[in-house]
PDB file of C-alpha atoms in Angstrom:
ATOM      1  CA  ILE A   1      11.336   6.933  -6.806  1.00 45.00           C
ATOM      2  CA  LEU A   2      14.779   8.228  -7.617  1.00 46.00           C
ATOM      3  CA  LEU A   3      15.067   9.081  -4.121  1.00 45.00           C
ATOM      4  CA  ARG A   4      14.496   5.776  -2.833  1.00 49.00           C
ATOM      5  CA  LYS A   5      17.212   4.610  -5.005  1.00 52.00           C
ATOM      6  CA  LYS A   6      19.887   6.714  -4.174  1.00 49.00           C
ATOM      7  CA  VAL A   7      18.451   7.250  -0.087  1.00 49.00           C
ATOM      8  CA  PRO A   8      17.641   3.904   0.956  1.00 53.00           C
ATOM      9  CA  ALA A   9      16.330   5.358   4.790  1.00 51.00           C
ATOM     10  CA  VAL A  10      13.357   7.164   2.425  1.00 51.00           C
ATOM     11  CA  GLY A  11      12.122   3.156   2.141  1.00 53.00           C
ATOM     12  CA  PHE A  12      12.196   2.308   5.426  1.00 53.00           C
ATOM     13  CA  MET A  13      10.431   5.426   6.181  1.00 60.00           C
ATOM     14  CA  PHE A  14       7.999   5.267   3.760  1.00 59.00           C
ATOM     15  CA  ASP A  15       7.015   1.902   2.984  1.00 62.00           C
ATOM     16  CA  PRO A  16       5.501   0.838   6.373  1.00 66.00           C
ATOM     17  CA  PHE A  17       3.364   4.574   6.053  1.00 62.00           C
ATOM     18  CA  VAL A  18       1.953   3.543   2.617  1.00 65.00           C
ATOM     19  CA  GLY A  19       1.337  -0.226   4.123  1.00 64.00           C
ATOM     20  CA  ILE A  20      -0.976   1.200   6.519  1.00 68.00           C
ATOM     21  CA  ILE A  21      -3.473   2.557   3.554  1.00 75.00           C
ATOM     22  CA  PRO A  22      -6.250   0.410   2.933  1.00 77.00           C
ATOM     23  CA  LEU A  23      -6.160  -1.525  -0.165  1.00 79.00           C
ATOM     24  CA  LEU A  24      -3.289   0.233  -1.253  1.00 82.00           C
ATOM     25  CA  GLY A  25      -0.829  -0.478   1.064  1.00 83.00           C
ATOM     26  CA  LYS A  26      -1.872  -4.698   0.396  1.00 88.00           C
ATOM     27  CA  ALA A  27      -1.643  -3.779  -2.986  1.00 89.00           C
ATOM     28  CA  ILE A  28       1.979  -3.006  -2.699  1.00 89.00           C
ATOM     29  CA  LYS A  29       2.932  -5.375  -0.829  1.00 91.00           C
ATOM     30  CA  GLN A  30       1.251  -7.943  -2.900  1.00 93.00           C
ATOM     31  CA  CYS A  31       3.355  -6.690  -6.128  1.00 92.00           C
ATOM     32  CA  ALA A  32       6.542  -6.801  -4.163  1.00 93.00           C
ATOM     33  CA  LEU A  33       6.415 -10.362  -3.145  1.00 95.00           C
ATOM     34  CA  SER A  34       5.437 -10.734  -6.597  1.00 96.00           C
ATOM     35  CA  ARG A  35       8.835  -9.209  -7.791  1.00 95.00           C
ATOM     36  CA  TYR A  36      10.688 -11.214  -5.180  1.00 95.00           C
ATOM     37  CA  CYS A  37       9.223 -14.570  -5.950  1.00 96.00           C
ATOM     38  CA  GLN A  38       9.513 -13.639 -10.405  1.00 96.00           C
ATOM     39  CA  VAL A  39      13.676 -12.081  -9.498  1.00 96.00           C
ATOM     40  CA  PHE A  40      14.233 -15.652  -7.314  1.00 96.00           C
ATOM     41  CA  GLY A  41      12.457 -17.933  -9.604  1.00 96.00           C
ATOM     42  CA  THR A  42      13.899 -16.624 -12.451  1.00 96.00           C
ATOM     43  CA  LEU A  43      17.204 -16.641 -11.121  1.00 96.00           C
ATOM     44  CA  LEU A  44      17.506 -20.432  -9.798  1.00 95.00           C
ATOM     45  CA  LYS A  45      16.169 -21.467 -13.192  1.00 95.00           C
ATOM     46  CA  SER A  46      19.009 -19.656 -14.956  1.00 95.00           C
ATOM     47  CA  GLY A  47      21.137 -22.031 -12.888  1.00 94.00           C
ATOM     48  CA  VAL A  48      22.526 -18.948 -10.220  1.00 95.00           C
ATOM     49  CA  PRO A  49      23.229 -19.683  -6.821  1.00 94.00           C
ATOM     50  CA  ILE A  50      20.686 -19.708  -4.260  1.00 93.00           C
ATOM     51  CA  ILE A  51      22.775 -17.408  -1.758  1.00 92.00           C
ATOM     52  CA  GLU A  52      22.747 -15.117  -5.243  1.00 95.00           C
ATOM     53  CA  CYS A  53      19.200 -15.617  -5.967  1.00 94.00           C
ATOM     54  CA  THR A  54      17.920 -14.960  -2.476  1.00 93.00           C
ATOM     55  CA  GLU A  55      20.364 -11.814  -1.734  1.00 93.00           C
ATOM     56  CA  THR A  56      19.360 -10.316  -5.475  1.00 94.00           C
ATOM     57  CA  ALA A  57      15.371 -11.199  -4.936  1.00 94.00           C
ATOM     58  CA  THR A  58      15.775  -8.978  -2.088  1.00 91.00           C
ATOM     59  CA  GLU A  59      17.097  -6.246  -2.832  1.00 90.00           C
ATOM     60  CA  LEU A  60      15.051  -6.232  -5.961  1.00 89.00           C
ATOM     61  CA  ALA A  61      11.985  -6.836  -3.920  1.00 88.00           C
ATOM     62  CA  GLY A  62      10.942  -2.950  -4.156  1.00 85.00           C
ATOM     63  CA  ASN A  63       9.669  -2.677  -0.645  1.00 86.00           C
ATOM     64  CA  ALA A  64      11.528  -2.250   2.520  1.00 84.00           C
ATOM     65  CA  VAL A  65       8.861  -3.755   4.883  1.00 86.00           C
ATOM     66  CA  ILE A  66       8.996  -7.004   2.335  1.00 89.00           C
ATOM     67  CA  ALA A  67      12.627  -7.251   1.949  1.00 89.00           C
ATOM     68  CA  GLY A  68      12.876  -7.004   5.769  1.00 89.00           C
ATOM     69  CA  LEU A  69      10.464 -10.015   6.150  1.00 89.00           C
ATOM     70  CA  VAL A  70      12.170 -12.343   3.326  1.00 93.00           C
ATOM     71  CA  LYS A  71      16.054 -11.219   4.439  1.00 92.00           C
ATOM     72  CA  GLY A  72      15.910 -13.851   7.102  1.00 93.00           C
ATOM     73  CA  GLY A  73      16.716 -16.709   3.951  1.00 92.00           C
ATOM     74  CA  ILE A  74      20.086 -14.817   3.181  1.00 92.00           C
ATOM     75  CA  ALA A  75      21.253 -15.979   6.755  1.00 92.00           C
ATOM     76  CA  SER A  76      19.399 -18.879   7.319  1.00 92.00           C
ATOM     77  CA  VAL A  77      21.076 -20.059   3.299  1.00 91.00           C
ATOM     78  CA  LYS A  78      24.409 -19.177   4.696  1.00 92.00           C
ATOM     79  CA  ALA A  79      23.579 -20.844   7.838  1.00 93.00           C
ATOM     80  CA  GLY A  80      23.615 -24.407   5.139  1.00 91.00           C
ATOM     81  CA  LYS A  81      19.430 -24.101   5.706  1.00 92.00           C
ATOM     82  CA  SER A  82      16.816 -24.084   3.484  1.00 91.00           C
ATOM     83  CA  VAL A  83      15.851 -20.577   2.189  1.00 92.00           C
ATOM     84  CA  SER A  84      12.077 -20.368   4.196  1.00 91.00           C
ATOM     85  CA  ASP A  85      13.680 -21.286   7.580  1.00 92.00           C
ATOM     86  CA  GLY A  86      14.481 -17.512   7.452  1.00 92.00           C
ATOM     87  CA  PHE A  87      11.421 -16.374   6.373  1.00 94.00           C
ATOM     88  CA  SER A  88       9.347 -14.336   8.832  1.00 92.00           C
ATOM     89  CA  ARG A  89       6.616 -15.866   9.722  1.00 93.00           C
ATOM     90  CA  ALA A  90       4.549 -12.453   9.049  1.00 92.00           C
ATOM     91  CA  LEU A  91       4.442 -13.700   5.379  1.00 92.00           C
ATOM     92  CA  PRO A  92       1.228 -14.840   3.854  1.00 92.00           C
ATOM     93  CA  SER A  93       1.079 -18.446   4.608  1.00 93.00           C
ATOM     94  CA  MET A  94      -0.107 -19.469   1.487  1.00 92.00           C
ATOM     95  CA  PHE A  95       3.718 -17.713   0.166  1.00 94.00           C
ATOM     96  CA  LEU A  96       5.238 -20.213   2.826  1.00 94.00           C
ATOM     97  CA  GLU A  97       3.287 -23.245   2.395  1.00 94.00           C
ATOM     98  CA  SER A  98       4.223 -22.875  -1.189  1.00 94.00           C
ATOM     99  CA  TRP A  99       7.682 -22.203  -0.800  1.00 94.00           C
ATOM    100  CA  TYR A 100       8.156 -24.886   1.434  1.00 94.00           C
ATOM    101  CA  VAL A 101       6.585 -27.658  -1.275  1.00 94.00           C
ATOM    102  CA  GLY A 102       8.705 -26.012  -3.616  1.00 95.00           C
ATOM    103  CA  GLU A 103      11.865 -26.762  -1.373  1.00 93.00           C
ATOM    104  CA  GLU A 104      10.957 -30.270  -0.931  1.00 93.00           C
ATOM    105  CA  THR A 105      10.083 -31.241  -4.205  1.00 94.00           C
ATOM    106  CA  GLY A 106      12.944 -29.175  -5.807  1.00 92.00           C
ATOM    107  CA  GLU A 107      10.878 -27.534  -7.836  1.00 95.00           C
ATOM    108  CA  LEU A 108      11.797 -24.446  -6.098  1.00 94.00           C
ATOM    109  CA  ALA A 109      12.091 -22.577  -9.111  1.00 94.00           C
ATOM    110  CA  GLU A 110       8.413 -23.418 -10.559  1.00 95.00           C
ATOM    111  CA  SER A 111       7.112 -22.818  -7.467  1.00 95.00           C
ATOM    112  CA  ALA A 112       8.571 -19.407  -7.069  1.00 95.00           C
ATOM    113  CA  GLN A 113       7.168 -18.555 -10.730  1.00 96.00           C
ATOM    114  CA  ARG A 114       3.579 -19.765  -9.716  1.00 95.00           C
ATOM    115  CA  LEU A 115       4.097 -17.675  -6.666  1.00 96.00           C
ATOM    116  CA  ALA A 116       4.790 -14.677  -8.652  1.00 96.00           C
ATOM    117  CA  LYS A 117       1.874 -14.911 -11.216  1.00 97.00           C
ATOM    118  CA  ALA A 118      -0.720 -15.599  -7.981  1.00 96.00           C
ATOM    119  CA  PHE A 119       0.451 -12.237  -6.296  1.00 95.00           C
ATOM    120  CA  ALA A 120       0.481 -10.559  -9.695  1.00 96.00           C
ATOM    121  CA  ASP A 121      -2.799 -11.083  -9.753  1.00 96.00           C
ATOM    122  CA  LYS A 122      -3.944 -10.590  -6.641  1.00 95.00           C
ATOM    123  CA  ALA A 123      -2.058  -7.029  -6.983  1.00 93.00           C
ATOM    124  CA  GLU A 124      -3.724  -6.303 -10.262  1.00 94.00           C
ATOM    125  CA  TYR A 125      -6.918  -6.780  -8.936  1.00 94.00           C
ATOM    126  CA  MET A 126      -6.565  -4.594  -6.033  1.00 91.00           C
ATOM    127  CA  PHE A 127      -5.240  -1.962  -8.146  1.00 89.00           C
ATOM    128  CA  MET A 128      -8.314  -2.330 -10.368  1.00 93.00           C
ATOM    129  CA  GLN A 129     -10.751  -2.140  -7.150  1.00 90.00           C
ATOM    130  CA  LEU A 130      -8.916   1.389  -6.133  1.00 87.00           C
ATOM    131  CA  SER A 131      -9.146   2.666  -9.422  1.00 89.00           C
ATOM    132  CA  ILE A 132     -12.724   1.881  -9.157  1.00 90.00           C
ATOM    133  CA  TRP A 133     -13.120   3.812  -5.551  1.00 87.00           C
ATOM    134  CA  ILE A 134     -10.795   6.644  -5.430  1.00 86.00           C
ATOM    135  CA  PRO A 135     -13.239   8.386  -8.241  1.00 90.00           C
ATOM    136  CA  ARG A 136     -15.846   7.472  -6.071  1.00 90.00           C
ATOM    137  CA  LEU A 137     -14.794   9.215  -2.731  1.00 89.00           C
ATOM    138  CA  LEU A 138     -13.364  11.788  -4.974  1.00 91.00           C
ATOM    139  CA  TYR A 139     -16.687  13.249  -5.632  1.00 93.00           C
ATOM    140  CA  ALA A 140     -18.348  11.744  -2.533  1.00 93.00           C
ATOM    141  CA  LEU A 141     -15.705  14.514  -0.557  1.00 93.00           C
ATOM    142  CA  VAL A 142     -16.743  17.293  -3.567  1.00 93.00           C
ATOM    143  CA  SER A 143     -20.236  16.233  -2.385  1.00 93.00           C
ATOM    144  CA  LEU A 144     -19.670  17.217   0.808  1.00 91.00           C
ATOM    145  CA  MET A 145     -17.366  20.402   0.345  1.00 89.00           C
ATOM    146  CA  LEU A 146     -20.467  21.845  -1.487  1.00 89.00           C
ATOM    147  CA  ILE A 147     -23.094  20.670   0.995  1.00 88.00           C
ATOM    148  CA  TYR A 148     -20.995  22.202   4.013  1.00 85.00           C
ATOM    149  CA  MET A 149     -20.316  25.314   1.732  1.00 83.00           C
ATOM    150  CA  ILE A 150     -24.075  25.790   0.757  1.00 83.00           C
ATOM    151  CA  LEU A 151     -25.244  25.219   4.511  1.00 82.00           C
ATOM    152  CA  GLY A 152     -22.131  26.943   5.986  1.00 76.00           C
ATOM    153  CA  GLY A 153     -23.542  30.563   3.576  1.00 67.00           C
ATOM    154  CA  ALA A 154     -26.882  29.742   4.374  1.00 64.00           C
ATOM    155  CA  ILE A 155     -26.716  29.658   8.012  1.00 67.00           C
ATOM    156  CA  GLY A 156     -23.715  32.663   8.112  1.00 63.00           C
ATOM    157  CA  ARG A 157     -26.431  34.845   6.056  1.00 62.00           C
ATOM    158  CA  SER A 158     -29.584  34.427   8.162  1.00 59.00           C
ATOM    159  CA  GLU A 159     -27.325  35.174  11.346  1.00 61.00           C
ATOM    160  CA  GLU A 160     -25.707  38.313   9.572  1.00 59.00           C
ATOM    161  CA  ARG A 161     -29.107  39.143   8.621  1.00 59.00           C
ATOM    162  CA  ARG A 162     -30.394  38.888  12.589  1.00 59.00           C
ATOM    163  CA  VAL A 163     -27.317  40.995  14.389  1.00 55.00           C
ATOM    164  CA  GLY A 164     -28.174  43.297  11.565  1.00 56.00           C
ATOM    165  CA  LYS A 165     -31.826  43.522  12.934  1.00 57.00           C
ATOM    166  CA  GLU A 166     -30.775  43.828  16.150  1.00 57.00           C
ATOM    167  CA  CYS A 167     -27.634  46.617  15.442  1.00 55.00           C
ATOM    168  CA  ARG A 168     -30.208  48.641  13.925  1.00 55.00           C
ATOM    169  CA  SER A 169     -32.912  48.735  16.119  1.00 55.00           C
ATOM    170  CA  ARG A 170     -29.938  48.852  19.040  1.00 56.00           C
ATOM    171  CA  TRP A 171     -29.056  52.383  17.697  1.00 56.00           C
ATOM    172  CA  SER A 172     -32.017  53.724  15.407  1.00 55.00           C
ATOM    173  CA  PRO A 173     -32.610  57.287  16.795  1.00 58.00           C
ATOM    174  CA  TYR A 174     -36.447  56.157  16.522  1.00 56.00           C
ATOM    175  CA  HIS A 175     -35.679  53.353  19.147  1.00 52.00           C
TER     176      HIS A 175
END
């Protein structure tokens, strides 16, 4: 974590790799989207100009992949358009639709806060599932290793006996 803060390139290399890990990658992306929405909503509700909200929220998303998907919002705001016009269409449709509705109704801060809660809840559920499945997978892996070692040892000993008999019979003076 400290290395990520000091060397931003670490995040650009590490985050896409983590993103492909089943369940863990999705959970981390959900956390990053939640963090983006939470920061954005809080700043906007506090009266911070929208350009600063988008820049700060993008910087604090905590995931290079998610930051890359939302950073178009910065350029969009600078061009005088809405934030959602700059978002990547690779973002979840729920995120894009809710954000757009928030912009249209003038309740973007509240919409961002609701999105933050929804993504945080999803991430929490995914992390809970990980905490259930990781021990099961580790137990299965250890069991398979033990089975392999037991069978490998049994096969190896029978092979040693067979080879040992051949050698004794070949070199036996009574042959």
